[in-house]
Amino acid sequence: MESLYLLIPFSILLVFVIGLLFWWSTRSGQFDDLEGPAHRILMDDDSPPHEDDAR
Amino acid sequence: MNQPCFHCQLPVPDGQAFPIRYRQRTEQACCAGCQAVAQTIIDNGLGDYYQHRTDSQQKAEALPSELLQQIALYDSDKLQQSFVRHEDGEVREATLMLEGITCAACVWLNEQHVRQLPGVLSVDINYSSHRARVRWDNSQTRLSQILHAIAEIGYRAHPYDSARQEAAQQQERKQALTRLWVAGLSMMQVMMYAVPVYLAPEGDIEPQWLWILHWASFILTLPVIVYSAVPFYRATWRDLKTRRVGMDTPVTIGILTAFFASLWALLNKVEHGVFFDSVSMFIFLLLGGRYLESMARRKTGEATERLVKLVPAFVHQLDNWPHSHETREVAAANLEIGSRLLVKPGETIPCDGHILDGHSSVDESLLTGESTPIRKTSGDSVIAGSVNQASALVLQVTRTGSDTRLAGIVRLLDQAMADKPQLARLADRFAAWFVALLLLAAAGTYLGWSLLDGPQHALWITVAVLVVSCPCALSLATPAALTAATGHLAQIGVLITRGHALETLAKVSDVVFDKTGTLTHGRMQLLATHEAAHPEEIAAIALAAALEQSSEHPIARALSATAADSRLPGVAGLRNHPGQGVEGLINGQHWRLGRPDFVCSLSGHAEPPAMPATATVVALGDTRGIKAWFAIGDQLRDSAASVLAQLQAQGLRVHLLSGDAELAVATLAAELGITHYRAGATPEDKLTYVSQLQQGGARVLMLGDGVNDAPVLARADVSLAMGGGTDVARASGDMVLMGDDIAQLPKALQLARHTMQIIRQNLLWAAVYNLVALPLAIGGHVTPWLASLGMAASSLLVVSNALRLVKRSK
């Protein structure tokens, strides 16, 4: 049971860390556009261009 | 059938070649503009765009030199100061509004293309708002180069002027989200500490662990109290200053009492006195409801923003007029009253003003709904947002920016949107009384219990009373449902401008249509063509358009609009016979176009074929005989018949009022199955008709678009103005139909009825809940955590019930 002395403070710390993480992600605009990325992932930026495209 | 243009999907004209090489195939473009754009896209290795796009591009035009000149202007620091943010060194950031975005592939294409420019540090395009945030190094590239690159691939970018206001809103939104996150996280974790205490039998947890759990709860509740709950404190403070009680007052009192009482219990080691979990959960649920509400509200507001975009960003200012005609490009935002401008044909007039020189016709249909261009000459006034059609005008500016009539309309819409519905006002007033009563009840409970049982017990019961009976569910019941429904309606193109509209819409029994512009398109169109046998080889429509090319009669406009894509033959000796038609020589042949008798006097007698009864019949012929008959009229909207059938199926009586002649209206009514109609109606007639209906106990929904409809729109119980209609009509309409698509009407009616049903369910639930919970709490049977659970559950139920009205995305 003595482990609770460690675990409870640790859980509090964890919540603060997660809170900071959310704060950062909101601030950096992760929640600004919730629609676009779903489409964007379908477009391959790094596929080699077709030879004809690069003519 | 011609193959469609590779870039814009419009048909490729015959005998023209604009080839594009794409993946070993040769594709055809319709014009040099599209060819150039497609080639730029492919050459930059962005050919994937054509594979991923889901919607075709707008027709691209070759970049005119004026546009290039305007783009170059954006490099001036003076112009940039309103929308460009400077970072350290030469790094700059701007928000641009992109035009022409139709699908996700467009977003990708723009991002990729701009990112390839040297010196561009980042590009982010928001898919839903079509706004791009660009950061660049000004020592390596310039804003004009970025704008040019976007124009090159067929899109247009404008600086987004209201960026600053937007930034403030964005900041607010982000803060609200952070507050919500903090409360949510803390709630979850505090629950983890609280649940064992609730579940374990008395004395099962050793006191040392119990107090550690309580202390942990306290630490995690602290940020919720000092950060997340701040909006409630502010609102309460605001209410206190104006000596009112709002719905936030008991919330604040409840939160703070529960928190400090728990703190006191914690410090004095009073078991069963610690309820930090209730505090954080309560705040989280309330914040969550408000966040959802504000999101829905924002969506509704975006529709008005589009109206503002009608005004061009740049104007040609004449500095030395009339001594010199030299123009200088100036941003419309920097225009000063009294300065002189040149407005070229085809351009939108940027400000209110009066004409100093030139005469032209101006299309004010965006503002007045009158689709026939209005002749304007020196001394006449013009309004911002109208389009100059015929020739160049010199204007003197009288009103700019937010003073123009266009801006007035936008304000009107904004203000109407802020207008609260009667039902919500009632609920608010009721909530204020309820709160006052509640505070009295809480005080009474405290006094009563402290006399009976001592102050310590009394405190908990009072907190429970305050929390359990928080009028959140009651005050959320109506606004949550209305906001969800308003947002849904805005998405299908019906904009609510008066608060009471939804309520009344649900009770409508009669729907009255104005004919022109609602059931029909409100402008002349070519309905049918009947070609007779004739030796002439040029297409009849091209001949007709050629003869009518200098005329501005609505019939001429209908013909030229149809023939817009064909090449017109040359005409000599064009003569106009007012009231009869036109005549002229084409390839040496003498042609006439106009009334059948006028043309037959040249071509010899012929019987007109059967044509739609409501249409005007126009004949085309030469000395060799009649070439073709055209039926020109106001075309019925595609959806009209099905809309009327649906309305009648919903049990509504449908009426048709029109200023048109008996025959035309009767034909239309018969075609659509309308039994109640009146032809040749003046605005007074319409007004009497509607009043009579109302005296007969009917609730009338009126649809209209013109100036003559304004009084009757205002008279009807609830009215729907066409978005393309006059501004007077829009101002007197309770709702505005943005896309002019009446197919949305049955849906809107259904949604309105559904909304009222949900509001009634919500109010009933809130009332029953309070009636049951309050006596229990006063009687001391409810602990604060149970109270908070009940309160939260009832609010959540109300909100999720309302969310059923939100439009499900496909």
Short mmCIF file of N, CA, C and O in Angstrom, two decimals, chain A, chain B residues 21-25 39 42-48 51-52 104-108 111-112 115 124-128 133 170 173-175 177-178 181-182 185-186 189 193 206 208-209 212-213 215-217 219-220 223 227 295 298:
data_model
loop_
_atom_site.label_atom_id
_atom_site.label_comp_id
_atom_site.label_asym_id
_atom_site.label_seq_id
_atom_site.Cartn_x
_atom_site.Cartn_y
_atom_site.Cartn_z
N MET A 1 0.81 -1.21 0.00
CA MET A 1 0.00 0.00 0.00
C MET A 1 0.85 1.27 0.00
O MET A 1 0.40 2.32 -0.45
N GLU A 2 2.12 1.13 0.49
CA GLU A 2 2.95 2.33 0.57
C GLU A 2 3.21 2.94 -0.80
O GLU A 2 3.54 4.10 -0.93
N SER A 3 3.04 2.10 -1.84
CA SER A 3 3.29 2.61 -3.19
C SER A 3 2.34 3.77 -3.52
O SER A 3 2.62 4.58 -4.39
N LEU A 4 1.20 3.84 -2.82
CA LEU A 4 0.26 4.93 -3.10
C LEU A 4 0.89 6.30 -2.85
O LEU A 4 0.55 7.27 -3.50
N TYR A 5 1.81 6.35 -1.88
CA TYR A 5 2.49 7.62 -1.61
C TYR A 5 3.16 8.14 -2.87
O TYR A 5 3.30 9.33 -3.08
N LEU A 6 3.61 7.21 -3.68
CA LEU A 6 4.28 7.58 -4.93
C LEU A 6 3.27 7.76 -6.06
O LEU A 6 3.32 8.70 -6.83
N LEU A 7 2.32 6.79 -6.11
CA LEU A 7 1.42 6.75 -7.28
C LEU A 7 0.47 7.93 -7.34
O LEU A 7 0.23 8.47 -8.42
N ILE A 8 -0.06 8.33 -6.19
CA ILE A 8 -1.02 9.43 -6.23
C ILE A 8 -0.37 10.75 -6.69
O ILE A 8 -0.84 11.39 -7.63
N PRO A 9 0.75 11.14 -6.06
CA PRO A 9 1.42 12.34 -6.59
C PRO A 9 1.81 12.19 -8.05
O PRO A 9 1.69 13.13 -8.84
N PHE A 10 2.19 10.98 -8.44
CA PHE A 10 2.59 10.76 -9.82
C PHE A 10 1.40 10.99 -10.76
O PHE A 10 1.53 11.59 -11.83
N SER A 11 0.22 10.52 -10.33
CA SER A 11 -0.96 10.71 -11.19
C SER A 11 -1.30 12.19 -11.33
O SER A 11 -1.71 12.64 -12.40
N ILE A 12 -1.10 12.93 -10.24
CA ILE A 12 -1.35 14.38 -10.34
C ILE A 12 -0.40 15.00 -11.35
O ILE A 12 -0.80 15.78 -12.23
N LEU A 13 0.86 14.62 -11.24
CA LEU A 13 1.87 15.14 -12.15
C LEU A 13 1.49 14.83 -13.60
O LEU A 13 1.58 15.67 -14.50
N LEU A 14 1.02 13.60 -13.79
CA LEU A 14 0.67 13.14 -15.13
C LEU A 14 -0.45 14.02 -15.72
O LEU A 14 -0.40 14.43 -16.89
N VAL A 15 -1.44 14.30 -14.88
CA VAL A 15 -2.55 15.14 -15.36
C VAL A 15 -2.02 16.50 -15.79
O VAL A 15 -2.42 17.03 -16.83
N PHE A 16 -1.10 17.05 -15.00
CA PHE A 16 -0.56 18.36 -15.37
C PHE A 16 0.20 18.29 -16.70
O PHE A 16 0.11 19.18 -17.52
N VAL A 17 0.95 17.19 -16.87
CA VAL A 17 1.69 17.04 -18.13
C VAL A 17 0.72 16.96 -19.31
O VAL A 17 0.89 17.64 -20.33
N ILE A 18 -0.33 16.15 -19.16
CA ILE A 18 -1.31 16.03 -20.25
C ILE A 18 -1.98 17.38 -20.50
O ILE A 18 -2.19 17.78 -21.64
N GLY A 19 -2.27 18.08 -19.39
CA GLY A 19 -2.88 19.41 -19.52
C GLY A 19 -2.01 20.33 -20.34
O GLY A 19 -2.48 21.02 -21.25
N LEU A 20 -0.71 20.32 -20.02
CA LEU A 20 0.24 21.15 -20.78
C LEU A 20 0.25 20.78 -22.25
O LEU A 20 0.29 21.63 -23.13
N LEU A 21 0.18 19.48 -22.49
CA LEU A 21 0.20 18.97 -23.87
C LEU A 21 -1.01 19.52 -24.64
O LEU A 21 -0.89 19.99 -25.78
N PHE A 22 -2.17 19.48 -24.02
CA PHE A 22 -3.37 20.00 -24.66
C PHE A 22 -3.27 21.50 -24.88
O PHE A 22 -3.64 22.03 -25.91
N TRP A 23 -2.74 22.17 -23.86
CA TRP A 23 -2.58 23.61 -23.96
C TRP A 23 -1.70 23.94 -25.16
O TRP A 23 -2.02 24.80 -25.97
N TRP A 24 -0.62 23.19 -25.30
CA TRP A 24 0.27 23.44 -26.42
C TRP A 24 -0.44 23.18 -27.76
O TRP A 24 -0.34 23.95 -28.70
N SER A 25 -1.18 22.07 -27.81
CA SER A 25 -1.77 21.71 -29.10
C SER A 25 -2.88 22.69 -29.50
O SER A 25 -3.04 22.99 -30.68
N THR A 26 -3.62 23.20 -28.54
CA THR A 26 -4.62 24.21 -28.88
C THR A 26 -3.93 25.47 -29.38
O THR A 26 -4.32 26.07 -30.37
N ARG A 27 -2.88 25.86 -28.64
CA ARG A 27 -2.18 27.09 -28.97
C ARG A 27 -1.56 27.02 -30.36
O ARG A 27 -1.55 27.99 -31.10
N SER A 28 -1.05 25.86 -30.71
CA SER A 28 -0.34 25.77 -31.99
C SER A 28 -1.30 25.45 -33.13
O SER A 28 -0.88 25.14 -34.23
N GLY A 29 -2.59 25.51 -32.85
CA GLY A 29 -3.55 25.42 -33.94
C GLY A 29 -3.93 24.02 -34.38
O GLY A 29 -4.41 23.83 -35.48
N GLN A 30 -3.73 23.03 -33.51
CA GLN A 30 -4.09 21.66 -33.89
C GLN A 30 -5.60 21.48 -34.07
O GLN A 30 -6.04 20.58 -34.74
N PHE A 31 -6.38 22.37 -33.43
CA PHE A 31 -7.83 22.18 -33.49
C PHE A 31 -8.50 23.19 -34.42
O PHE A 31 -9.71 23.34 -34.43
N ASP A 32 -7.69 23.93 -35.20
CA ASP A 32 -8.25 24.99 -36.04
C ASP A 32 -9.05 24.43 -37.20
O ASP A 32 -10.10 24.93 -37.55
N ASP A 33 -8.54 23.41 -37.82
CA ASP A 33 -9.20 22.86 -39.00
C ASP A 33 -9.39 21.37 -38.77
O ASP A 33 -8.44 20.60 -38.83
N LEU A 34 -10.62 20.98 -38.47
CA LEU A 34 -10.82 19.58 -38.13
C LEU A 34 -11.26 18.75 -39.34
O LEU A 34 -11.46 17.56 -39.25
N GLU A 35 -11.41 19.42 -40.49
CA GLU A 35 -11.92 18.73 -41.67
C GLU A 35 -10.81 18.44 -42.69
O GLU A 35 -10.75 17.37 -43.25
N GLY A 36 -9.97 19.44 -42.91
CA GLY A 36 -8.96 19.36 -43.95
C GLY A 36 -8.02 18.17 -43.87
O GLY A 36 -7.85 17.46 -44.86
N PRO A 37 -7.41 17.92 -42.70
CA PRO A 37 -6.42 16.84 -42.62
C PRO A 37 -6.96 15.49 -43.06
O PRO A 37 -6.24 14.68 -43.62
N ALA A 38 -8.27 15.27 -42.85
CA ALA A 38 -8.85 13.99 -43.25
C ALA A 38 -8.73 13.80 -44.76
O ALA A 38 -8.54 12.69 -45.25
N HIS A 39 -8.84 14.90 -45.49
CA HIS A 39 -8.70 14.81 -46.95
C HIS A 39 -7.24 14.79 -47.35
O HIS A 39 -6.84 14.12 -48.28
N ARG A 40 -6.46 15.61 -46.59
CA ARG A 40 -5.07 15.80 -46.97
C ARG A 40 -4.28 14.50 -46.94
O ARG A 40 -3.39 14.28 -47.73
N ILE A 41 -4.65 13.63 -46.02
CA ILE A 41 -3.87 12.40 -45.87
C ILE A 41 -3.97 11.53 -47.12
O ILE A 41 -3.11 10.72 -47.42
N LEU A 42 -5.04 11.75 -47.90
CA LEU A 42 -5.22 10.93 -49.10
C LEU A 42 -4.30 11.34 -50.24
O LEU A 42 -4.13 10.62 -51.21
N MET A 43 -3.74 12.55 -50.15
CA MET A 43 -2.88 13.02 -51.24
C MET A 43 -1.44 12.69 -50.89
O MET A 43 -0.94 13.14 -49.88
N ASP A 44 -0.81 11.96 -51.75
CA ASP A 44 0.58 11.60 -51.48
C ASP A 44 1.49 12.70 -51.96
O ASP A 44 1.60 12.95 -53.15
N ASP A 45 2.17 13.34 -51.03
CA ASP A 45 3.10 14.38 -51.43
C ASP A 45 4.39 13.78 -51.96
O ASP A 45 5.07 14.36 -52.77
N ASP A 46 4.69 12.59 -51.45
CA ASP A 46 6.03 12.09 -51.71
C ASP A 46 6.07 10.98 -52.78
O ASP A 46 7.10 10.38 -52.99
N SER A 47 4.93 10.70 -53.42
CA SER A 47 5.00 9.71 -54.48
C SER A 47 5.80 10.29 -55.64
O SER A 47 5.69 11.47 -55.94
N PRO A 48 6.65 9.47 -56.29
CA PRO A 48 7.48 10.03 -57.36
C PRO A 48 6.59 10.56 -58.47
O PRO A 48 5.62 9.92 -58.84
N PRO A 49 6.87 11.75 -58.97
CA PRO A 49 6.03 12.31 -60.02
C PRO A 49 6.08 11.43 -61.26
O PRO A 49 7.11 10.84 -61.58
N HIS A 50 4.96 11.32 -61.95
CA HIS A 50 4.95 10.57 -63.20
C HIS A 50 5.89 11.25 -64.17
O HIS A 50 5.96 12.45 -64.22
N GLU A 51 6.57 10.43 -64.94
CA GLU A 51 7.60 10.99 -65.83
C GLU A 51 7.01 12.09 -66.71
O GLU A 51 7.63 13.10 -66.96
N ASP A 52 5.74 11.88 -67.08
CA ASP A 52 5.14 12.83 -68.01
C ASP A 52 4.83 14.15 -67.35
O ASP A 52 4.85 15.19 -67.98
N ASP A 53 4.52 14.09 -66.05
CA ASP A 53 4.18 15.32 -65.34
C ASP A 53 5.35 16.28 -65.33
O ASP A 53 5.19 17.48 -65.39
N ALA A 54 6.52 15.70 -65.20
CA ALA A 54 7.69 16.53 -64.98
C ALA A 54 8.34 16.94 -66.28
O ALA A 54 9.39 17.56 -66.29
N ARG A 55 7.74 16.59 -67.35
CA ARG A 55 8.22 16.84 -68.70
C ARG A 55 9.04 18.14 -68.80
O ARG A 55 8.66 19.17 -68.27
N ARG B 21 -0.32 18.10 -72.52
CA ARG B 21 0.21 16.74 -72.39
C ARG B 21 0.05 16.33 -70.95
O ARG B 21 0.49 17.01 -70.04
N TYR B 22 -0.64 15.25 -70.70
CA TYR B 22 -0.79 14.77 -69.33
C TYR B 22 -0.68 13.25 -69.33
O TYR B 22 -1.51 12.57 -69.90
N ARG B 23 0.37 12.73 -68.72
CA ARG B 23 0.59 11.28 -68.61
C ARG B 23 0.41 10.56 -69.94
O ARG B 23 -0.53 9.79 -70.12
N GLN B 24 1.26 10.88 -70.88
CA GLN B 24 1.29 10.24 -72.20
C GLN B 24 0.03 10.43 -73.02
O GLN B 24 -0.13 9.81 -74.05
N ARG B 25 -0.89 11.25 -72.56
CA ARG B 25 -2.07 11.48 -73.38
C ARG B 25 -2.14 12.96 -73.72
O ARG B 25 -1.56 13.80 -73.03
N GLN B 39 -0.95 23.63 -67.68
CA GLN B 39 0.45 23.38 -67.97
C GLN B 39 1.32 23.73 -66.77
O GLN B 39 2.23 22.99 -66.42
N ILE B 42 0.96 20.97 -64.18
CA ILE B 42 1.64 19.73 -64.55
C ILE B 42 3.16 19.92 -64.52
O ILE B 42 3.89 19.09 -64.00
N ASP B 43 3.62 21.05 -65.04
CA ASP B 43 5.07 21.31 -65.07
C ASP B 43 5.67 21.35 -63.68
O ASP B 43 6.85 21.08 -63.49
N ASN B 44 4.87 21.73 -62.69
CA ASN B 44 5.41 21.80 -61.35
C ASN B 44 5.33 20.46 -60.63
O ASN B 44 5.46 20.39 -59.42
N GLY B 45 5.00 19.40 -61.38
CA GLY B 45 4.94 18.08 -60.76
C GLY B 45 3.72 17.92 -59.87
O GLY B 45 3.72 17.14 -58.94
N LEU B 46 2.67 18.71 -60.10
CA LEU B 46 1.49 18.64 -59.26
C LEU B 46 0.32 17.99 -60.00
O LEU B 46 -0.84 18.23 -59.68
N GLY B 47 0.66 17.19 -61.02
CA GLY B 47 -0.38 16.60 -61.85
C GLY B 47 -1.35 15.71 -61.09
O GLY B 47 -2.46 15.47 -61.55
N ASP B 48 -0.94 15.25 -59.90
CA ASP B 48 -1.83 14.42 -59.09
C ASP B 48 -3.16 15.09 -58.83
O ASP B 48 -4.17 14.45 -58.58
N GLN B 51 -6.09 13.92 -60.55
CA GLN B 51 -6.57 12.61 -60.17
C GLN B 51 -7.44 12.68 -58.92
O GLN B 51 -8.40 11.95 -58.78
N HIS B 52 -7.08 13.61 -58.03
CA HIS B 52 -7.74 13.63 -56.73
C HIS B 52 -8.93 14.56 -56.67
O HIS B 52 -9.74 14.48 -55.77
N ALA B 104 -10.91 19.32 -51.79
CA ALA B 104 -9.68 19.17 -51.02
C ALA B 104 -8.44 19.18 -51.91
O ALA B 104 -7.38 19.62 -51.50
N ALA B 105 -8.59 18.73 -53.15
CA ALA B 105 -7.44 18.71 -54.04
C ALA B 105 -6.96 20.14 -54.34
O ALA B 105 -5.77 20.38 -54.52
N CYS B 106 -7.89 21.09 -54.39
CA CYS B 106 -7.53 22.49 -54.61
C CYS B 106 -6.62 22.98 -53.48
O CYS B 106 -5.65 23.69 -53.70
N VAL B 107 -7.00 22.59 -52.25
CA VAL B 107 -6.22 23.02 -51.09
C VAL B 107 -4.81 22.48 -51.20
O VAL B 107 -3.83 23.20 -51.05
N TRP B 108 -4.73 21.21 -51.54
CA TRP B 108 -3.42 20.56 -51.68
C TRP B 108 -2.60 21.25 -52.76
O TRP B 108 -1.43 21.56 -52.58
N GLU B 111 -1.32 24.66 -51.68
CA GLU B 111 -0.27 24.54 -50.67
C GLU B 111 1.04 24.12 -51.30
O GLU B 111 2.08 24.70 -51.05
N GLN B 112 0.96 23.09 -52.15
CA GLN B 112 2.17 22.59 -52.78
C GLN B 112 2.81 23.65 -53.65
O GLN B 112 4.02 23.86 -53.62
N ARG B 115 4.31 26.49 -51.61
CA ARG B 115 5.43 26.03 -50.81
C ARG B 115 6.71 25.91 -51.64
O ARG B 115 7.81 26.01 -51.13
N ASP B 124 -0.59 27.41 -44.74
CA ASP B 124 -1.63 26.56 -44.16
C ASP B 124 -2.96 27.03 -44.69
O ASP B 124 -3.31 28.19 -44.55
N ILE B 125 -3.67 26.12 -45.32
CA ILE B 125 -4.98 26.51 -45.85
C ILE B 125 -6.05 25.79 -45.06
O ILE B 125 -5.98 24.57 -44.89
N ASN B 126 -6.98 26.56 -44.57
CA ASN B 126 -8.07 25.97 -43.81
C ASN B 126 -9.15 25.52 -44.78
O ASN B 126 -9.70 26.32 -45.52
N TYR B 127 -9.44 24.25 -44.75
CA TYR B 127 -10.37 23.67 -45.72
C TYR B 127 -11.78 24.23 -45.56
O TYR B 127 -12.47 24.49 -46.53
N SER B 128 -12.20 24.45 -44.31
CA SER B 128 -13.58 24.88 -44.15
C SER B 128 -13.77 26.37 -44.38
O SER B 128 -14.81 26.80 -44.86
N ARG B 133 -2.97 30.90 -44.40
CA ARG B 133 -2.02 31.67 -43.61
C ARG B 133 -0.65 31.42 -44.20
O ARG B 133 -0.19 30.28 -44.27
N GLN B 170 -10.55 33.99 -32.60
CA GLN B 170 -9.78 32.75 -32.57
C GLN B 170 -9.18 32.56 -31.19
O GLN B 170 -9.22 31.48 -30.62
N ARG B 173 -11.80 31.50 -28.82
CA ARG B 173 -12.19 30.13 -29.04
C ARG B 173 -11.15 29.17 -28.44
O ARG B 173 -11.48 28.18 -27.80
N LYS B 174 -9.89 29.52 -28.67
CA LYS B 174 -8.82 28.67 -28.15
C LYS B 174 -8.85 28.65 -26.64
O LYS B 174 -8.63 27.61 -26.02
N GLN B 175 -9.12 29.82 -26.06
CA GLN B 175 -9.13 29.88 -24.61
C GLN B 175 -10.28 29.04 -24.06
O GLN B 175 -10.11 28.30 -23.09
N LEU B 177 -11.59 26.47 -25.40
CA LEU B 177 -11.24 25.07 -25.56
C LEU B 177 -10.28 24.63 -24.47
O LEU B 177 -10.41 23.55 -23.90
N THR B 178 -9.29 25.49 -24.17
CA THR B 178 -8.33 25.14 -23.12
C THR B 178 -9.02 25.02 -21.77
O THR B 178 -8.75 24.09 -21.00
N TRP B 181 -10.71 21.74 -21.71
CA TRP B 181 -9.75 20.64 -21.53
C TRP B 181 -9.35 20.52 -20.07
O TRP B 181 -9.33 19.42 -19.52
N VAL B 182 -8.98 21.65 -19.48
CA VAL B 182 -8.50 21.63 -18.10
C VAL B 182 -9.58 21.05 -17.19
O VAL B 182 -9.32 20.14 -16.39
N LEU B 185 -10.04 17.16 -17.96
CA LEU B 185 -8.96 16.32 -17.43
C LEU B 185 -9.06 16.20 -15.92
O LEU B 185 -8.97 15.12 -15.36
N SER B 186 -9.25 17.36 -15.32
CA SER B 186 -9.29 17.39 -13.87
C SER B 186 -10.49 16.59 -13.37
O SER B 186 -10.38 15.82 -12.40
N GLN B 189 -9.74 12.84 -13.51
CA GLN B 189 -8.80 12.35 -12.52
C GLN B 189 -9.38 12.45 -11.11
O GLN B 189 -9.20 11.54 -10.30
N TYR B 193 -10.11 9.51 -7.96
CA TYR B 193 -9.84 9.52 -6.52
C TYR B 193 -11.13 9.37 -5.73
O TYR B 193 -11.13 8.86 -4.62
N GLU B 206 -8.18 3.19 5.01
CA GLU B 206 -7.56 3.76 6.21
C GLU B 206 -7.53 5.28 6.08
O GLU B 206 -7.34 5.81 4.98
N GLN B 208 -5.44 7.58 6.59
CA GLN B 208 -4.30 8.25 5.95
C GLN B 208 -4.47 8.28 4.43
O GLN B 208 -4.22 9.28 3.78
N TRP B 209 -4.94 7.13 3.86
CA TRP B 209 -5.14 7.08 2.40
C TRP B 209 -6.30 7.96 1.99
O TRP B 209 -6.25 8.65 0.97
N ILE B 212 -5.17 11.43 1.79
CA ILE B 212 -4.29 11.65 0.63
C ILE B 212 -5.13 11.81 -0.63
O ILE B 212 -4.91 12.72 -1.45
N LEU B 213 -6.16 10.93 -0.76
CA LEU B 213 -7.04 11.02 -1.93
C LEU B 213 -7.74 12.38 -1.97
O LEU B 213 -7.82 13.03 -3.02
N TRP B 215 -6.77 15.20 -0.61
CA TRP B 215 -5.80 16.27 -0.93
C TRP B 215 -5.49 16.28 -2.42
O TRP B 215 -5.38 17.34 -3.03
N ALA B 216 -5.34 15.09 -2.99
CA ALA B 216 -5.07 15.02 -4.44
C ALA B 216 -6.22 15.64 -5.21
O ALA B 216 -6.01 16.40 -6.16
N SER B 217 -7.46 15.34 -4.79
CA SER B 217 -8.62 15.93 -5.45
C SER B 217 -8.56 17.45 -5.37
O SER B 217 -8.84 18.15 -6.34
N ILE B 219 -5.94 19.40 -5.08
CA ILE B 219 -4.91 19.98 -5.95
C ILE B 219 -5.39 20.05 -7.40
O ILE B 219 -5.17 21.03 -8.10
N LEU B 220 -6.11 19.00 -7.83
CA LEU B 220 -6.56 18.99 -9.23
C LEU B 220 -7.79 19.87 -9.45
O LEU B 220 -8.06 20.28 -10.58
N PRO B 223 -6.97 24.21 -10.31
CA PRO B 223 -6.92 24.88 -11.63
C PRO B 223 -8.31 25.10 -12.22
O PRO B 223 -8.54 26.08 -12.91
N TYR B 227 -9.08 28.79 -13.02
CA TYR B 227 -8.92 29.06 -14.45
C TYR B 227 -10.21 28.76 -15.23
O TYR B 227 -10.78 29.63 -15.88
N MET B 295 -19.96 27.14 -30.98
CA MET B 295 -19.55 26.61 -32.28
C MET B 295 -20.68 26.72 -33.28
O MET B 295 -20.49 27.13 -34.43
N ARG B 298 -21.19 30.27 -34.48
CA ARG B 298 -20.17 30.75 -35.41
C ARG B 298 -20.48 30.29 -36.83
O ARG B 298 -20.34 31.04 -37.79
#
